[in-house]
Each structure stands twice: as C-alpha cells, then as structure tokens.
Short mmCIF file of C-alpha atoms in Angstrom, two decimals:
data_model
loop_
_atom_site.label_atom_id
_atom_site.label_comp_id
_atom_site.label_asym_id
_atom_site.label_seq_id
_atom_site.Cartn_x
_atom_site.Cartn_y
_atom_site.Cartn_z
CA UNK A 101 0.00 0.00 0.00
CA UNK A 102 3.03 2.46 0.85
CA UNK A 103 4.53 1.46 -2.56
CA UNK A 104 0.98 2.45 -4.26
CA UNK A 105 -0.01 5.68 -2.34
CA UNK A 106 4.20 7.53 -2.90
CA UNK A 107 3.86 6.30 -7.25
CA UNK A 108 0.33 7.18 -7.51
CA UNK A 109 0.03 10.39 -5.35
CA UNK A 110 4.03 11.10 -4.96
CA UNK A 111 3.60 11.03 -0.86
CA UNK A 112 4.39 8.75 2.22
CA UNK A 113 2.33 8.79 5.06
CA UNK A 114 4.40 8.70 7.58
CA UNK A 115 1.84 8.63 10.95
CA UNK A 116 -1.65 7.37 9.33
CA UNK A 117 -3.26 8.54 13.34
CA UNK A 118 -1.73 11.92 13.04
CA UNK A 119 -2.46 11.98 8.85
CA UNK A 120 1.55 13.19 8.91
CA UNK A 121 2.57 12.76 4.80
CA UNK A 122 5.98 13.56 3.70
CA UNK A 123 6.87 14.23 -0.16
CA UNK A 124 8.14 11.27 -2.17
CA UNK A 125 8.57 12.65 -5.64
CA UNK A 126 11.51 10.04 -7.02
CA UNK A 127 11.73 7.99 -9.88
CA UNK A 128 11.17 3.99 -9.09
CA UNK A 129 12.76 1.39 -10.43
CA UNK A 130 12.38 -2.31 -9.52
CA UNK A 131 13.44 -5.95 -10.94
CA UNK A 132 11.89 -9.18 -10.95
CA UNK A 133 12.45 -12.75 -11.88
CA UNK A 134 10.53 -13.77 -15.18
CA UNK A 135 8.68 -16.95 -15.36
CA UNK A 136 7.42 -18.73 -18.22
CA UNK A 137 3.92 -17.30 -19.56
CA UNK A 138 1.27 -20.00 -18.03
CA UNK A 139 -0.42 -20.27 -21.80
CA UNK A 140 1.91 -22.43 -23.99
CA UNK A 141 0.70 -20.53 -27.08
CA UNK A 142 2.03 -17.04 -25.71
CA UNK A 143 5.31 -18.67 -24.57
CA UNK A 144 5.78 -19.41 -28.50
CA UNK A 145 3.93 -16.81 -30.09
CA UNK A 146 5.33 -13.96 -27.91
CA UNK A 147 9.28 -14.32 -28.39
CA UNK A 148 10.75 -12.38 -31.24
CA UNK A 149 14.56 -11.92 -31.66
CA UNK A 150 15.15 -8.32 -32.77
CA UNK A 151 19.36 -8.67 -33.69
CA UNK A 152 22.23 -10.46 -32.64
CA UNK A 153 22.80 -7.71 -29.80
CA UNK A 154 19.04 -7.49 -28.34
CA UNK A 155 16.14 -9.62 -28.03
CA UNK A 156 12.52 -8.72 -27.30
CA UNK A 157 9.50 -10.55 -25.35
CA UNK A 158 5.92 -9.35 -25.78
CA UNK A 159 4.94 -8.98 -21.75
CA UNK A 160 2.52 -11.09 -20.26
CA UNK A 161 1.58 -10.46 -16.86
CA UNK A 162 1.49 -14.42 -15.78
CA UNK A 163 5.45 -13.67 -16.14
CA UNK A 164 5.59 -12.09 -12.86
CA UNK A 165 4.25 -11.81 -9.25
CA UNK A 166 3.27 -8.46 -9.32
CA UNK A 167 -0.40 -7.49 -9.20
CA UNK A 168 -2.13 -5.44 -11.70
CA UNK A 169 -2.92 -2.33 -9.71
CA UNK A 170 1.13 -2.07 -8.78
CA UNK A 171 2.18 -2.95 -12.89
CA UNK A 172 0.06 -0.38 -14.25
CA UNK A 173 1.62 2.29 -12.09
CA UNK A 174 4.90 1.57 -14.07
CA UNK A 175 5.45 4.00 -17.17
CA UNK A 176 8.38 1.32 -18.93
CA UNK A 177 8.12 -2.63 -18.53
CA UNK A 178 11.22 -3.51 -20.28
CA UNK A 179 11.73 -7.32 -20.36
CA UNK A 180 15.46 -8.48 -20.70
CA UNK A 181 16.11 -12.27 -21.90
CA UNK A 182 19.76 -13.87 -21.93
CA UNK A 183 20.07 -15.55 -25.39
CA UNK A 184 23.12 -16.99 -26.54
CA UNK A 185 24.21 -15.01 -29.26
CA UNK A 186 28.41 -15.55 -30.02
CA UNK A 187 29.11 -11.94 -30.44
CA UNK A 188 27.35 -10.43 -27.91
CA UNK A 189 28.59 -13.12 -25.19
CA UNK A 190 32.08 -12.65 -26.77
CA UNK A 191 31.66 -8.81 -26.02
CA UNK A 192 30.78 -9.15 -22.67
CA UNK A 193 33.80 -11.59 -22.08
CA UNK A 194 36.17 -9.20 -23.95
CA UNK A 195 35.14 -6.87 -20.81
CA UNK A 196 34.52 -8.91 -17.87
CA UNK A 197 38.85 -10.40 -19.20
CA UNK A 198 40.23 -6.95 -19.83
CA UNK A 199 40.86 -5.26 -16.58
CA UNK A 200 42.91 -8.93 -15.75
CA UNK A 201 44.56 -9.31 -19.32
CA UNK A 202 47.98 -8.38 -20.22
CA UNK A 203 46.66 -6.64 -23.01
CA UNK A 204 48.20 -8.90 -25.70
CA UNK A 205 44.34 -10.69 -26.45
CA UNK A 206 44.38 -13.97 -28.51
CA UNK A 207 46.85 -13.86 -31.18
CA UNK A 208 44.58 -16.43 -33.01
CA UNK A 209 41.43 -15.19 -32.79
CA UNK A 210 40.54 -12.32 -35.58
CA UNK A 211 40.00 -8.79 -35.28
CA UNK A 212 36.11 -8.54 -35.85
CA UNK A 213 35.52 -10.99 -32.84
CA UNK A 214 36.70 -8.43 -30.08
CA UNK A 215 34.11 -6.47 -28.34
CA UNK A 216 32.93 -3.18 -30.35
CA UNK A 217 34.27 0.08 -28.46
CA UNK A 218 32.16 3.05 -28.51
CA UNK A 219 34.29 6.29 -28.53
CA UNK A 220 33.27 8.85 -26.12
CA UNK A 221 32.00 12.09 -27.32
CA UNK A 222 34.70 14.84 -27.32
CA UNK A 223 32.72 17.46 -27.92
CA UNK A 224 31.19 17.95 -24.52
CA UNK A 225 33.13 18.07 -21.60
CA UNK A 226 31.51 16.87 -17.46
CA UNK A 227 30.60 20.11 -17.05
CA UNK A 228 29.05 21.00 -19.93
CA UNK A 229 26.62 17.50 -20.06
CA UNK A 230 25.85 18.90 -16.10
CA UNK A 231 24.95 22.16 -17.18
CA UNK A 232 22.73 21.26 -19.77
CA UNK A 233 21.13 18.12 -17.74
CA UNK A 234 20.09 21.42 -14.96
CA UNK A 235 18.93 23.18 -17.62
CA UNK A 236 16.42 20.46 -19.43
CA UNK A 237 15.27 19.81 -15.75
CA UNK A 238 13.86 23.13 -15.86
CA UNK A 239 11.62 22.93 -18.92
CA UNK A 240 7.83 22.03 -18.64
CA UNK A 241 7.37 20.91 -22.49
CA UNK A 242 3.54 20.90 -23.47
CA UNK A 243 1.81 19.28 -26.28
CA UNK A 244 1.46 20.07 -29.65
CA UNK A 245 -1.67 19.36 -31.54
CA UNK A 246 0.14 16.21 -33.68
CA UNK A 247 1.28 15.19 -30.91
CA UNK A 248 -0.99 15.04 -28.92
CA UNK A 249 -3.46 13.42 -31.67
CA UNK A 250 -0.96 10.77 -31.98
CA UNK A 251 -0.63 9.90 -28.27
CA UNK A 252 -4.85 9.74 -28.34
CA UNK A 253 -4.91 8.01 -31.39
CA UNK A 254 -2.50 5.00 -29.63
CA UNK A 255 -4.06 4.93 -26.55
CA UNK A 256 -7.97 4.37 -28.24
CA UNK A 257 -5.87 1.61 -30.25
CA UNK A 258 -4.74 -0.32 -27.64
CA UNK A 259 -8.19 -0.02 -25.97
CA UNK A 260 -9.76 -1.96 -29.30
CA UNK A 261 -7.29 -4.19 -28.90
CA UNK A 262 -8.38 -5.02 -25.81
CA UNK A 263 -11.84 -4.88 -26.19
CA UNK A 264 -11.33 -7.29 -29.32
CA UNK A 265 -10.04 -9.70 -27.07
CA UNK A 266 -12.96 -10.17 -24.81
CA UNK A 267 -15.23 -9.93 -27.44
CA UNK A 268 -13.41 -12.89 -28.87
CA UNK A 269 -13.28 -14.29 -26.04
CA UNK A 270 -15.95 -17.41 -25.21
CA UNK A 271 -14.46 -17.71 -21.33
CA UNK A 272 -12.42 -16.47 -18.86
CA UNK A 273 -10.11 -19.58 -20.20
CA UNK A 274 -10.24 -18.05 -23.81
CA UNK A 275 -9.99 -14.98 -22.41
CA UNK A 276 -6.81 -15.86 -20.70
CA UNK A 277 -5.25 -17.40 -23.55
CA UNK A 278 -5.72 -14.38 -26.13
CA UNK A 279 -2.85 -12.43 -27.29
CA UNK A 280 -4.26 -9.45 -26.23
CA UNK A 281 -2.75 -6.60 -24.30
CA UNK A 282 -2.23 -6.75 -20.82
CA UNK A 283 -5.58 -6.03 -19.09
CA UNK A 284 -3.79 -3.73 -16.13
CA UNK A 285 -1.38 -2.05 -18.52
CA UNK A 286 -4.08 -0.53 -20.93
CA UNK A 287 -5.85 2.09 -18.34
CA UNK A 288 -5.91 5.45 -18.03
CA UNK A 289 -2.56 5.19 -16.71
CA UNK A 290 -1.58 4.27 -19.56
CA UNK A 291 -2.30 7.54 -21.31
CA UNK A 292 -0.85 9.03 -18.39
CA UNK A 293 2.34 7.25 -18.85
CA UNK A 294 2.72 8.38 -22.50
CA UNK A 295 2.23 11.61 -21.89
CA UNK A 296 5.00 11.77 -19.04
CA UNK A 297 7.45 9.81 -21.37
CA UNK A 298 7.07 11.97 -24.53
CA UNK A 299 7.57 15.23 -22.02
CA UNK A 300 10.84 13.48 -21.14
CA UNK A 301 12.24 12.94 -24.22
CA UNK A 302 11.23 16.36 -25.49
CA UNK A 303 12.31 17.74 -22.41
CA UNK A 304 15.81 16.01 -23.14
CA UNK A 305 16.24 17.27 -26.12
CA UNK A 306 15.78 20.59 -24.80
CA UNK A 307 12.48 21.40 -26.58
CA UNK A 308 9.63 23.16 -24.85
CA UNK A 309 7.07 21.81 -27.05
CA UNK A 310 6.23 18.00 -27.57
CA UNK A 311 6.33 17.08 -31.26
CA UNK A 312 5.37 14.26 -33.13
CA UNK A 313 9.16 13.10 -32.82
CA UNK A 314 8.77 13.30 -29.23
CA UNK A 315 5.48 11.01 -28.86
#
C-alpha cells in the first residue's frame, strides 16, 4: 500500500493517526524474476529476436508476481532475456577479461571478434553535459496538436485491442489465452504514462514543445 499511495500520489504517510505525509517525488525502479507465460501458445507466439545484440518478449503479466494495480503504475516494462548469441557473449567476455589481461588478447582469434568500443564524445566536456542536464530539468514541455493526436490516437488503439479480445473471447479460459494486451497495462494510466514519457524525451532534447518526434 506504501509502494501504491508515494507512485500514484508522490507522498508517504508517515503517521496514518496523526495523517503526517511527507513528499516522495523520485523515480522507481524495480526488478523481478521472469517466469514462463502460463499459456503455452504465448510462450511461443510472444518471443521475437530483434538482432544479434538485443532480443525482445511481448509482456505477459502471468510472467511475474506483481499485481495489476502495482504494474500499471509503471510508465516502462522492459523485459530483458539472456540468449546466446556468439558476439554479444564474446563482447561481454572481452570486458569482464580486460581489466585482468595483459593486453596482448588472442593472437589467433581475428579482429572482428573483439568487443565493439564506442568512442566517447569529445565534444562535450563533465561540465558542460551537467549544465545542460540542470537546464532540461527546468523545462515544462507541453503538447502540440500532432502530438498530442498521436498519443490519443494510440491509446484508443490499444483499448480496441483489448476490447477485441474479450469480445473474442468465449471464457475467462479463452480470455486468458488471447494475445491481447495486458488487461492492467491498458488504463488510463496508460495515457498518463505516454504523456510523461514523450515530455521526457522532449524535455531532453531541450524542446519546450512536444512534437510528433517526441510522442
């Protein structure tokens, strides 16, 4: 209930006798243990391998112990799966050796196979990055008309989608074993939750307007 009351409202009640709240206005992030969707047809329908670097699971709610009312108050569900891929697990080895290496690698193996280096950005020093990072902070974007035709226009989509699904739906059983989206995640909230995200990404790239970009 604590957890509910500081994402939902952005306070803690500290004494619920004395009605003493305190602010609690702070980004939350938690992790979980996935488990295997409980319909078989999801577990195979629902996996799709974007690259060699990433891979991507449509989210099912069975996957974790979390309750609806708690998921929905989430803005990102982001669901990470470790496949074995040779590159990628021969990048992260390349890292996890290199602070113990001698520097020398393996004479044998070729060039391509070490892990890729990103080169840092040059053009903007510590103090710079803070100094815009304060600055962003202080913008309150607001919506443009595209954009904020697209966010409505994706939200009333994912509630057909939904609605589809228990119309097509002959039981709670068939109901349970649609594709559909996830009951909990298509509220309100989640209109909510787009709005907040396309603020933050216009916000971030120091715009005080949302945009069609941005949504």
């Amino acid at each position: 209930a604590a957890v509910h009351e500081a994402m939902e409202q952005q306070t803690v009640t500290v004494n619920a006798a004395s009605g003493y709240k305190r602010r609690a206005r702070t980004a939350v992030i938690a992790s979980t243990n996935l488990k295997a969707p409980k319909n078989k047809r999801k577990r195979m329908n629902k996996m799709m391998v974007l690259d060699d670097h990433s891979a991507s699971s449509a989210f099912d709610e069975s996957m974790v112990s979390i309750t609806g009312p708690l998921l929905s108050r989430f803005d990102l569900i982001l669901v990470i799966r470790d496949l074995a891929s040779k590159k990628w697990d021969g990048a992260i080895a390349d890292h996890i050796l290199a602070p113990t290496s001698d520097g020398d690698g393996d004479a044998a193996a070729p060039k391509e196979a070490s892990s890729p280096r990103i080169s840092p950005c040059m053009n903007w020093s510590e103090a710079k990055l803070k100094r815009y990072v304060s600055y962003v902070r202080t913008l309150t974007p607001i919506l443009s008309p595209e954009a904020e035709h697209m966010i409505k226009m994706y939200y009333q989509t994912q509630r057909l989608n939904l609605m589809a699904s228990h119309s097509h739906s002959q039981s709670s059983t068939a109901f349970l074993d649609s594709c559909g989206p996830a009951t909990s995640r298509t509220t309100i909230r989640m209109l909510e939750s787009l709005v907040r995200l396309s603020q933050a990404h216009a916000r971030l790239m120091a715009r005080e307007q949302v945009i069609v970009q941005d949504a």
